[in-house]
PDB file of C-alpha atoms in Angstrom:
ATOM      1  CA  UNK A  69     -11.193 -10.523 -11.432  1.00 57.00           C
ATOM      2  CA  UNK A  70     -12.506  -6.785 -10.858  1.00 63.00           C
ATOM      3  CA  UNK A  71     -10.670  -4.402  -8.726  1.00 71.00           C
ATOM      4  CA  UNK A  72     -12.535  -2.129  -7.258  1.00 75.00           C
ATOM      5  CA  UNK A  73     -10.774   0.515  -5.185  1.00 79.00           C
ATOM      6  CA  UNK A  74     -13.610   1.921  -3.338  1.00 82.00           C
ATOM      7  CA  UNK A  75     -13.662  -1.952  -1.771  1.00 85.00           C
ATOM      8  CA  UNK A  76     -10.636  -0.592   0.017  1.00 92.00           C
ATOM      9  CA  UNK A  77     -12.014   0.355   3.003  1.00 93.00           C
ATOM     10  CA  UNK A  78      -9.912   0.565   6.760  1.00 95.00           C
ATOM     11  CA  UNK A  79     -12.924   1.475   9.032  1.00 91.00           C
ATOM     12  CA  UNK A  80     -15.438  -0.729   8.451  1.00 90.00           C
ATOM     13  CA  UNK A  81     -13.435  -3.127   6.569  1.00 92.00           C
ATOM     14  CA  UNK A  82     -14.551  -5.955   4.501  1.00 92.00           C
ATOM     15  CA  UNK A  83     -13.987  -9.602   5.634  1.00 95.00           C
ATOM     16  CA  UNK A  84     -12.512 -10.332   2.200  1.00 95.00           C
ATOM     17  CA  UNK A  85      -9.893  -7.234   3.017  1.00 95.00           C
ATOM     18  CA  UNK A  86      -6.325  -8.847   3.184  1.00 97.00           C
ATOM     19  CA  UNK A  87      -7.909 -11.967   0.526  1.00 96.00           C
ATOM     20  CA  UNK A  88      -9.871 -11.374  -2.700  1.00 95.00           C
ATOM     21  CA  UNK A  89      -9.794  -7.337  -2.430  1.00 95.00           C
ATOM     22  CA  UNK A  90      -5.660  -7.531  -1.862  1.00 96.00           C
ATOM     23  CA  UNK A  91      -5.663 -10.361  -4.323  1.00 96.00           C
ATOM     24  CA  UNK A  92      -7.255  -8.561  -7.014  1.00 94.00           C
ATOM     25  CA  UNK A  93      -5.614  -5.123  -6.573  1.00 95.00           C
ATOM     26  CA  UNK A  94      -2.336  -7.275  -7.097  1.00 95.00           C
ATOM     27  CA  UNK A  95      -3.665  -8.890 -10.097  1.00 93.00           C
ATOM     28  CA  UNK A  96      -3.899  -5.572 -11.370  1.00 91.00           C
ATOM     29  CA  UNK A  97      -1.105  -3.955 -10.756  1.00 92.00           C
ATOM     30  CA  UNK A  98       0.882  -7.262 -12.421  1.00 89.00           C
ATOM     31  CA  UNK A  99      -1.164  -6.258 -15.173  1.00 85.00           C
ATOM     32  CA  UNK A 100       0.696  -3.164 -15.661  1.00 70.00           C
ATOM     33  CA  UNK A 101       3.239  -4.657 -18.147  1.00 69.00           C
ATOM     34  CA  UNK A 102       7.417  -6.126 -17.971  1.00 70.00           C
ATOM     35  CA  UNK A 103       9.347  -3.192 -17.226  1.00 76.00           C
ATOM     36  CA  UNK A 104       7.215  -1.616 -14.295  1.00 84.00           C
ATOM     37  CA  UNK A 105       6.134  -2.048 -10.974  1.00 90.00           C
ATOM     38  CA  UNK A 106       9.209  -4.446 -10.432  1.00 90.00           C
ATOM     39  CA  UNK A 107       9.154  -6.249  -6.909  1.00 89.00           C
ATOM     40  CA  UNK A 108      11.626  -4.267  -5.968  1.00 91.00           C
ATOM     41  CA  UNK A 109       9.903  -1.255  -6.492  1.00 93.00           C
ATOM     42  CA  UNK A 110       7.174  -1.648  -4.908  1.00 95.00           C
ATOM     43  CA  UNK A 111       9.146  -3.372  -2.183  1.00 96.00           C
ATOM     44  CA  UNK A 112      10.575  -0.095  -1.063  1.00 97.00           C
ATOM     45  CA  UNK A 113       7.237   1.421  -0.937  1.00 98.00           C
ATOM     46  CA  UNK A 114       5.881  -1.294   1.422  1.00 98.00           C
ATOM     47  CA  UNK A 115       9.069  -1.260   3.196  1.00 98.00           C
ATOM     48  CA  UNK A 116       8.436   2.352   3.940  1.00 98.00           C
ATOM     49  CA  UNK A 117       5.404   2.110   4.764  1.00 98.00           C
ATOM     50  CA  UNK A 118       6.261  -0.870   7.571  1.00 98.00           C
ATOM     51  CA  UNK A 119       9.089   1.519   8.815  1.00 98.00           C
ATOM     52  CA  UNK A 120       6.330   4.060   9.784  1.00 98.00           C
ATOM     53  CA  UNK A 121       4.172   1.391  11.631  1.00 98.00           C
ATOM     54  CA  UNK A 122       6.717   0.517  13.515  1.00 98.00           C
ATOM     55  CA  UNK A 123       8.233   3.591  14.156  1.00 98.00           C
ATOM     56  CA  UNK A 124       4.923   4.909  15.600  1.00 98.00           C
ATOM     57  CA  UNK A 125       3.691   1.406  17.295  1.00 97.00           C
ATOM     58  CA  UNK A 126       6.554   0.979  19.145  1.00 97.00           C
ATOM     59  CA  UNK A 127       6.457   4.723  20.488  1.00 97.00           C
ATOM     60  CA  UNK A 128       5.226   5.233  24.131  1.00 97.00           C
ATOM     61  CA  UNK A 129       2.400   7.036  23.233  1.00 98.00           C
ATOM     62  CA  UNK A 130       1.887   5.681  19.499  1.00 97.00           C
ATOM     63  CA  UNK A 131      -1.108   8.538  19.344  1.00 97.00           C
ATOM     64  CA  UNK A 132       1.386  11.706  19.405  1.00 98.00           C
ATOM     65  CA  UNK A 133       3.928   9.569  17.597  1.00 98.00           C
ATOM     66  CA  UNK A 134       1.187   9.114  14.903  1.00 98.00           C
ATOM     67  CA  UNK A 135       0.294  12.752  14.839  1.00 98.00           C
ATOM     68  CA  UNK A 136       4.016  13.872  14.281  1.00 98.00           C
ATOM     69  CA  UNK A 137       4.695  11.639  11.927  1.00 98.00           C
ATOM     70  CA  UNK A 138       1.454  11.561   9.553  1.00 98.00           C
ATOM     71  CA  UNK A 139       2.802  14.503   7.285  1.00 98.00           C
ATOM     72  CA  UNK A 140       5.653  12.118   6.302  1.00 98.00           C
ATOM     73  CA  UNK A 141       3.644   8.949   6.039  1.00 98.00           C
ATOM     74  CA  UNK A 142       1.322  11.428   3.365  1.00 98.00           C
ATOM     75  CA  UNK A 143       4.435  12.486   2.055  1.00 98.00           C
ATOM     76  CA  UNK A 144       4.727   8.486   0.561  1.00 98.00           C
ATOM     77  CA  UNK A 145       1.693   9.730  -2.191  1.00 98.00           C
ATOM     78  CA  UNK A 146       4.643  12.102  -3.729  1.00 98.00           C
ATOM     79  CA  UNK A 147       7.320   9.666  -4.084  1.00 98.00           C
ATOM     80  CA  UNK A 148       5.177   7.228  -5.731  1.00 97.00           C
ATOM     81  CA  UNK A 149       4.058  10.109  -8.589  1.00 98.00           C
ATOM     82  CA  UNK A 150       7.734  10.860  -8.758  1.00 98.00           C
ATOM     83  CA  UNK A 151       8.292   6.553  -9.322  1.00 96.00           C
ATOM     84  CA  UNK A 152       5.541   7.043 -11.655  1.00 96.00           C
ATOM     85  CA  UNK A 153       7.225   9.805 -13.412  1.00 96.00           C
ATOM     86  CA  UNK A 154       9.886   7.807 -14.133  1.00 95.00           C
ATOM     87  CA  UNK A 155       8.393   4.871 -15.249  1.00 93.00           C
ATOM     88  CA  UNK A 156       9.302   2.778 -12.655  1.00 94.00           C
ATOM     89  CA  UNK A 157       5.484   1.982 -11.219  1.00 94.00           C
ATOM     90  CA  UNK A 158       2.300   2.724 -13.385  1.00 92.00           C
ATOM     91  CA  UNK A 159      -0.968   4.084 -13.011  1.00 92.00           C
ATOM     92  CA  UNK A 160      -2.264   1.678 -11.432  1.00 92.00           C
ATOM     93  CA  UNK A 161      -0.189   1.123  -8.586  1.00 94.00           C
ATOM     94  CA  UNK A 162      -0.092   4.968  -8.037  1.00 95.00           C
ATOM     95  CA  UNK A 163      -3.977   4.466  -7.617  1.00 94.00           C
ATOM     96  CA  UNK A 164      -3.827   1.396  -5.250  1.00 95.00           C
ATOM     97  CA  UNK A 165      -1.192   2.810  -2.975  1.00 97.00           C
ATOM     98  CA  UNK A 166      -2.694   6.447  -2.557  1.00 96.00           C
ATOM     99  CA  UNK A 167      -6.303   4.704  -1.896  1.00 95.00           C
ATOM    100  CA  UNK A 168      -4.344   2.991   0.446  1.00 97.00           C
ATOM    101  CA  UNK A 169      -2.593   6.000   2.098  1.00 97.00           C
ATOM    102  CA  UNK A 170      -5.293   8.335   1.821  1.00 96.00           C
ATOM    103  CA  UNK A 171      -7.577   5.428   3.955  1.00 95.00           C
ATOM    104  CA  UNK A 172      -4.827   5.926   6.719  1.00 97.00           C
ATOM    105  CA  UNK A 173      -6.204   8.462  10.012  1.00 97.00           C
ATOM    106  CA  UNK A 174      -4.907   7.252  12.869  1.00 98.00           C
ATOM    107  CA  UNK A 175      -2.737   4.368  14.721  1.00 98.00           C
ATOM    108  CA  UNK A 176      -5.863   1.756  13.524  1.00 97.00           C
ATOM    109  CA  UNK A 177      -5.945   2.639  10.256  1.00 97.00           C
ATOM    110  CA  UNK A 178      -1.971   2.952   9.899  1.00 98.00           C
ATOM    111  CA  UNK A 179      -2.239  -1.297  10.821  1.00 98.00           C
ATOM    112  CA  UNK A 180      -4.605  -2.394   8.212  1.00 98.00           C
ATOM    113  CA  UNK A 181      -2.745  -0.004   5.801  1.00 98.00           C
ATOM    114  CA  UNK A 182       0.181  -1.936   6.308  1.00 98.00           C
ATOM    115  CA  UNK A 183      -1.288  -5.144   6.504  1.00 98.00           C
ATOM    116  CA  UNK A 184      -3.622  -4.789   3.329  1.00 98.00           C
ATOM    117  CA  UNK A 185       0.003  -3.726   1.518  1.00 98.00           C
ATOM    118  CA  UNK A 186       0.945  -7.111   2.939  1.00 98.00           C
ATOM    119  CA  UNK A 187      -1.459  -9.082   1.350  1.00 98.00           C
ATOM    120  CA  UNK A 188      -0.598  -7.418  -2.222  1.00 97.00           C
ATOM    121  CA  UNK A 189       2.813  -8.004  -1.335  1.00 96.00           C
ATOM    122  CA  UNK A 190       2.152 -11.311  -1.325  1.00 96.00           C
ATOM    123  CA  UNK A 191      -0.165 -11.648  -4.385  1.00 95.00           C
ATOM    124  CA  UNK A 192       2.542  -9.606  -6.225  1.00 93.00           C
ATOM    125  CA  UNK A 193       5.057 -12.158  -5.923  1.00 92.00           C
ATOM    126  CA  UNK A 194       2.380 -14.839  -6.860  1.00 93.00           C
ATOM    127  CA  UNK A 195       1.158 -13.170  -9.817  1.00 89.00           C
ATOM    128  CA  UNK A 196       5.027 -12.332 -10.439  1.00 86.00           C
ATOM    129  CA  UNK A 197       5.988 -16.191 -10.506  1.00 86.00           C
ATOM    130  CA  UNK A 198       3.163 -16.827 -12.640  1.00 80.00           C
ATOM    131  CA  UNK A 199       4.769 -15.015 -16.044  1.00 72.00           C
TER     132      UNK A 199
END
């Protein structure tokens, strides 16, 4: 399997997206040794990430709410170096999730962001059941 994170892409996506693209950026970041990126870890970064989608899908004008909100869904890039500070995700991940959240512009974007996360999510858990 090669990851490559250029592959992810939210505009213009590639078919193989949310399959062998999320599939293989999982693969790596199971590769990142036993005592990081934990499930549970990387659940709360996914979890925060879904919070924001629906926050600003739900809104009456999802637009504005997007725009109000975007500094905070950027903000998610600082809490992961601070997780990777402390050991609790590696490099990896870091690099996967701020491709991810730097790929985010708009509503669109915000979607596939959360449902490419999805996908690794998934693969995660895979790989994780695997060991």
């Amino acid at each position: 399997m090669s990851f490559n994170s250029n592959d992810i892409r939210f505009t213009d996506p590639q078919p193989e997206l949310f399959s062998d693209i999320a599939d293989n950026a999982a693969y790596d970041i199971r590769s990142g040794g036993e005592n990081v990126n934990k499930s549970t870890q990387l659940r709360k970064f996914y979890d925060e990430l879904v919070m924001w989608h629906d926050k600003i899908t739900t809104s009456s004008d999802s637009d504005k709410s997007y725009k109000d909100n975007e500094i905070y869904i950027k903000m998610l890039k600082a809490k992961v170096a601070y997780a990777e500070a402390r050991k609790l995700v590696n490099e990896k991940f870091t690099e996967i999730f701020n491709g991810v959240i730097d790929q985010i512009k708009d509503v669109k974007t915000l979607k596939m962001a959360k449902l490419f996360m999805e996908a690794v999510m998934g693969y995660c858990k895979y790989y994780e059941a695997k060991k």
